[in-house]
Short mmCIF file of C-alpha atoms in Angstrom, two decimals:
data_model
loop_
_atom_site.label_atom_id
_atom_site.label_comp_id
_atom_site.label_asym_id
_atom_site.label_seq_id
_atom_site.Cartn_x
_atom_site.Cartn_y
_atom_site.Cartn_z
CA MET A 97 0.00 0.00 0.00
CA SER A 98 1.36 3.42 -0.93
CA ALA A 99 1.73 6.11 1.69
CA PRO A 100 -0.98 8.79 1.79
CA ASP A 101 -0.24 11.94 -0.18
CA PRO A 102 0.36 14.81 2.27
CA LEU A 103 -1.17 17.31 -0.15
CA SER A 104 -4.27 15.17 -0.58
CA ASP A 105 -4.66 14.96 3.20
CA ALA A 106 -4.03 18.67 3.70
CA PHE A 107 -6.39 19.96 1.02
CA ALA A 108 -9.09 17.28 0.89
CA HIS A 109 -11.53 19.46 2.85
CA VAL A 110 -10.89 22.68 0.92
CA ARG A 111 -13.80 24.10 -1.05
CA ALA A 112 -12.76 27.77 -1.09
CA TRP A 113 -9.49 28.73 -2.74
CA VAL A 114 -8.41 32.32 -2.04
CA PHE A 115 -5.55 33.87 -4.01
CA ASP A 116 -3.74 37.12 -3.44
CA LEU A 117 -2.93 38.98 -6.67
CA ASP A 118 0.40 40.82 -6.85
CA ASN A 119 3.48 38.58 -6.88
CA THR A 120 1.18 35.59 -6.34
CA LEU A 121 -0.76 35.16 -9.60
CA TYR A 122 2.20 36.46 -11.56
CA PRO A 123 5.92 36.05 -10.83
CA PRO A 124 7.80 38.77 -8.91
CA ALA A 125 10.15 39.06 -11.90
CA ALA A 126 7.43 41.11 -13.63
CA ARG A 127 8.29 43.86 -11.12
CA LEU A 128 4.91 45.57 -11.30
CA PHE A 129 5.29 46.73 -7.73
CA ASP A 130 8.32 48.81 -8.72
CA GLN A 131 5.96 50.89 -10.84
CA ILE A 132 3.31 51.03 -8.12
CA GLU A 133 5.80 52.10 -5.46
CA ARG A 134 7.08 54.91 -7.66
CA ARG A 135 3.54 56.14 -8.20
CA MET A 136 2.75 55.84 -4.49
CA THR A 137 5.79 57.89 -3.57
CA ALA A 138 4.86 60.58 -6.10
CA TYR A 139 1.26 60.64 -4.86
CA VAL A 140 2.30 60.92 -1.21
CA ALA A 141 4.72 63.72 -2.05
CA ALA A 142 2.02 65.69 -3.88
CA ALA A 143 -0.77 64.98 -1.39
CA LEU A 144 1.27 65.84 1.72
CA GLY A 145 3.52 68.48 0.19
CA VAL A 146 6.75 66.72 1.16
CA ALA A 147 9.96 65.93 -0.67
CA PRO A 148 10.22 62.61 -2.55
CA THR A 149 12.70 61.21 -0.01
CA GLU A 150 10.29 61.92 2.86
CA ALA A 151 7.37 60.58 0.83
CA ASN A 152 9.25 57.33 0.23
CA ARG A 153 10.05 57.03 3.94
CA LEU A 154 6.40 57.54 4.85
CA ARG A 155 5.27 55.08 2.19
CA SER A 156 7.48 52.37 3.65
CA GLN A 157 6.69 53.27 7.26
CA TYR A 158 2.93 53.18 6.72
CA TRP A 159 3.15 49.85 4.87
CA ALA A 160 5.03 48.32 7.81
CA ARG A 161 2.77 49.83 10.49
CA TYR A 162 -0.67 49.63 8.88
CA GLY A 163 -0.44 46.87 6.28
CA THR A 164 -0.71 49.26 3.33
CA THR A 165 0.50 52.75 2.59
CA LEU A 166 -3.12 53.70 1.92
CA ALA A 167 -4.24 52.62 5.39
CA GLY A 168 -1.58 54.82 6.94
CA LEU A 169 -2.53 57.79 4.79
CA MET A 170 -6.18 57.37 5.71
CA ALA A 171 -5.46 56.95 9.42
CA GLU A 172 -2.96 59.78 9.78
CA HIS A 173 -3.99 62.23 7.06
CA GLY A 174 -7.62 61.47 6.19
CA LEU A 175 -6.72 60.74 2.57
CA ASP A 176 -9.55 60.00 0.11
CA PRO A 177 -8.80 56.42 -1.01
CA ASP A 178 -10.51 56.34 -4.40
CA PRO A 179 -8.32 58.83 -6.33
CA TYR A 180 -5.24 57.29 -4.71
CA LEU A 181 -6.14 53.76 -5.79
CA GLN A 182 -6.91 54.87 -9.33
CA ASP A 183 -3.64 56.79 -9.64
CA VAL A 184 -1.16 54.34 -8.13
CA HIS A 185 -2.50 51.39 -10.14
CA ASP A 186 -2.35 53.20 -13.49
CA ILE A 187 0.67 51.17 -14.59
CA ASP A 188 2.00 49.33 -17.64
CA LEU A 189 1.13 45.62 -17.61
CA SER A 190 3.12 44.65 -20.70
CA ALA A 191 5.52 42.57 -18.58
CA LEU A 192 2.70 40.11 -17.91
CA THR A 193 2.09 37.15 -20.20
CA PRO A 194 -0.85 34.72 -20.35
CA ALA A 195 -0.56 31.64 -18.16
CA PRO A 196 -2.82 28.98 -19.70
CA GLU A 197 -1.49 26.14 -17.53
CA LEU A 198 -2.07 28.13 -14.36
CA ALA A 199 -5.59 28.94 -15.59
CA ARG A 200 -6.27 25.25 -16.23
CA LEU A 201 -5.05 24.22 -12.79
CA ILE A 202 -7.01 26.88 -10.92
CA ALA A 203 -10.14 25.91 -12.86
CA ALA A 204 -9.57 22.28 -11.79
CA LEU A 205 -9.75 23.11 -8.08
CA PRO A 206 -13.03 21.99 -6.52
CA GLY A 207 -15.37 24.58 -5.07
CA ARG A 208 -15.18 28.36 -5.10
CA ARG A 209 -12.15 30.25 -6.39
CA ILE A 210 -11.66 33.92 -5.55
CA VAL A 211 -9.06 36.68 -5.68
CA TYR A 212 -8.59 38.92 -2.65
CA THR A 213 -6.08 41.74 -2.93
CA ASN A 214 -5.05 44.86 -1.02
CA ALA A 215 -5.16 46.60 -4.39
CA SER A 216 -8.40 47.67 -6.08
CA GLU A 217 -10.82 45.43 -7.96
CA PRO A 218 -10.47 47.28 -11.30
CA TYR A 219 -6.69 46.90 -11.19
CA ALA A 220 -7.02 43.24 -10.22
CA ARG A 221 -9.27 42.57 -13.19
CA ARG A 222 -6.75 44.22 -15.53
CA VAL A 223 -3.98 41.98 -14.18
CA LEU A 224 -6.14 38.86 -14.45
CA ALA A 225 -6.98 39.70 -18.06
CA ALA A 226 -3.30 40.17 -18.88
CA ARG A 227 -2.54 36.76 -17.35
CA GLY A 228 -5.40 35.00 -19.14
CA LEU A 229 -7.07 34.27 -15.80
CA ALA A 230 -10.20 36.41 -16.15
CA GLY A 231 -12.55 33.47 -16.60
CA VAL A 232 -11.43 31.13 -13.85
CA PHE A 233 -12.46 33.00 -10.69
CA ASP A 234 -15.91 33.23 -9.15
CA ALA A 235 -15.27 36.63 -7.56
CA VAL A 236 -12.62 39.35 -7.28
CA TYR A 237 -12.36 41.45 -4.13
CA GLY A 238 -10.24 44.53 -3.56
CA VAL A 239 -9.41 46.54 -0.47
CA GLU A 240 -12.54 48.63 -1.10
CA HIS A 241 -14.73 45.59 -0.36
CA ALA A 242 -13.24 45.41 3.15
CA GLY A 243 -14.06 49.06 3.84
CA PHE A 244 -10.42 49.88 2.99
CA ARG A 245 -9.18 47.79 5.92
CA PRO A 246 -6.08 46.01 4.65
CA LYS A 247 -4.61 42.60 5.07
CA PRO A 248 -3.05 41.55 7.46
CA GLU A 249 -5.95 42.74 9.71
CA GLN A 250 -8.19 39.83 10.61
CA ALA A 251 -11.20 42.16 10.39
CA ALA A 252 -10.39 42.67 6.70
CA PHE A 253 -10.45 38.93 6.02
CA GLU A 254 -13.63 38.56 8.04
CA ALA A 255 -15.33 41.27 5.99
CA ILE A 256 -14.39 39.67 2.67
CA PHE A 257 -15.29 36.15 3.75
CA ALA A 258 -18.65 37.30 5.11
CA LEU A 259 -19.35 39.11 1.85
CA ASP A 260 -18.50 35.98 -0.12
CA GLY A 261 -20.20 33.53 2.23
CA LEU A 262 -16.90 31.68 2.56
CA ARG A 263 -16.22 29.32 5.47
CA PRO A 264 -12.58 29.70 6.58
CA ASP A 265 -12.45 26.13 7.90
CA GLU A 266 -13.04 24.98 4.31
CA GLY A 267 -10.58 27.44 2.80
CA ALA A 268 -7.00 27.77 1.63
CA MET A 269 -5.13 31.07 1.31
CA PHE A 270 -2.29 31.69 -1.17
CA GLU A 271 -0.12 34.75 -0.44
CA ASP A 272 3.31 36.13 -1.26
CA ASP A 273 3.47 38.13 2.01
CA ALA A 274 3.82 35.71 4.90
CA ARG A 275 2.43 38.17 7.45
CA ASN A 276 -0.87 38.12 5.54
CA LEU A 277 -1.22 34.42 6.31
CA ALA A 278 -1.34 34.84 10.10
CA ALA A 279 -5.02 35.79 10.27
CA PRO A 280 -6.18 33.09 7.80
CA HIS A 281 -4.26 30.52 9.83
CA ALA A 282 -5.93 31.72 13.04
CA MET A 283 -9.30 31.45 11.29
CA GLY A 284 -8.67 27.80 10.40
CA MET A 285 -7.50 28.02 6.79
CA ARG A 286 -4.75 26.13 5.03
CA THR A 287 -1.98 28.60 4.24
CA VAL A 288 0.44 28.61 1.30
CA HIS A 289 3.32 31.06 1.04
CA VAL A 290 3.98 31.78 -2.65
CA ALA A 291 7.50 33.20 -2.82
CA PRO A 292 11.02 32.29 -3.95
CA ALA A 293 12.26 31.94 -0.35
CA ALA A 294 10.40 29.97 2.29
CA ALA A 295 9.08 31.67 5.42
CA THR A 296 9.68 29.97 8.75
CA ASP A 297 6.54 31.27 10.50
CA ASP A 298 4.37 28.71 12.29
CA HIS A 299 1.29 30.06 10.51
CA VAL A 300 2.66 28.96 7.11
CA HIS A 301 1.67 25.39 6.24
CA PHE A 302 3.19 25.11 2.77
CA HIS A 303 5.76 26.94 0.66
CA ALA A 304 5.27 27.29 -3.09
CA PRO A 305 8.26 28.80 -4.92
CA ASP A 306 6.24 28.37 -8.12
CA LEU A 307 2.43 28.51 -7.93
CA THR A 308 1.83 26.58 -11.14
CA ASP A 309 4.07 23.73 -10.03
CA PHE A 310 2.49 23.64 -6.57
CA LEU A 311 -1.05 23.56 -7.95
CA SER A 312 -0.08 20.82 -10.39
CA GLN A 313 0.93 18.72 -7.39
CA VAL A 314 -2.35 19.53 -5.63
CA VAL A 315 -4.40 18.57 -8.67
CA ARG A 316 -2.38 15.39 -9.18
CA ALA A 317 -3.10 14.51 -5.57
CA GLY A 318 -6.66 13.82 -6.60
CA PHE A 319 -8.62 17.05 -6.94
CA SER A 320 -10.91 17.93 -9.79
CA ALA A 321 -13.73 20.42 -10.18
#
């Protein structure tokens, strides 16, 4: 008798597959966040009337303290989120290429498949279209759907999951930022860190240096839609 497949055991109960967007559904080598960070720094400088070096410091500080630069700007400066989100995500997506095998594998996962990002929904849908993934998800949620509360706040996850009707104990979360897996883990989800280097945090169950390869192993373990 062959030994049980650890992936089959770990994911057999999962019926809700939640994917982050940036650096998760496309490789970090695309470097989209370089463009976004430049636009964030420019926006902060203009909105607060500070020099670019100070704007960059605040951008980084707010990301570390609040989960997103936007959350920090809202908390400390009362910034209107909608113009900010539209501006900072107005970037060139030509570095992205379609990923038909990834699309096939995501579509093969049983149950509900959603995207949940700290970016905005319109930007997320542009990225998904560029990756050829627009047709494989049941829903796409941005930070606006959580009342602009960002991951890693558990309240943000709770808001999105309530909106979707998703049961965390039947869910799996895929994220490139390991700190954003702490709340899903506490809520009872399977957690997968999608990144070149593995995180050592206890709230990370699996490491996936390549999402397509990891999902191919999950599907081979016996899952089908």
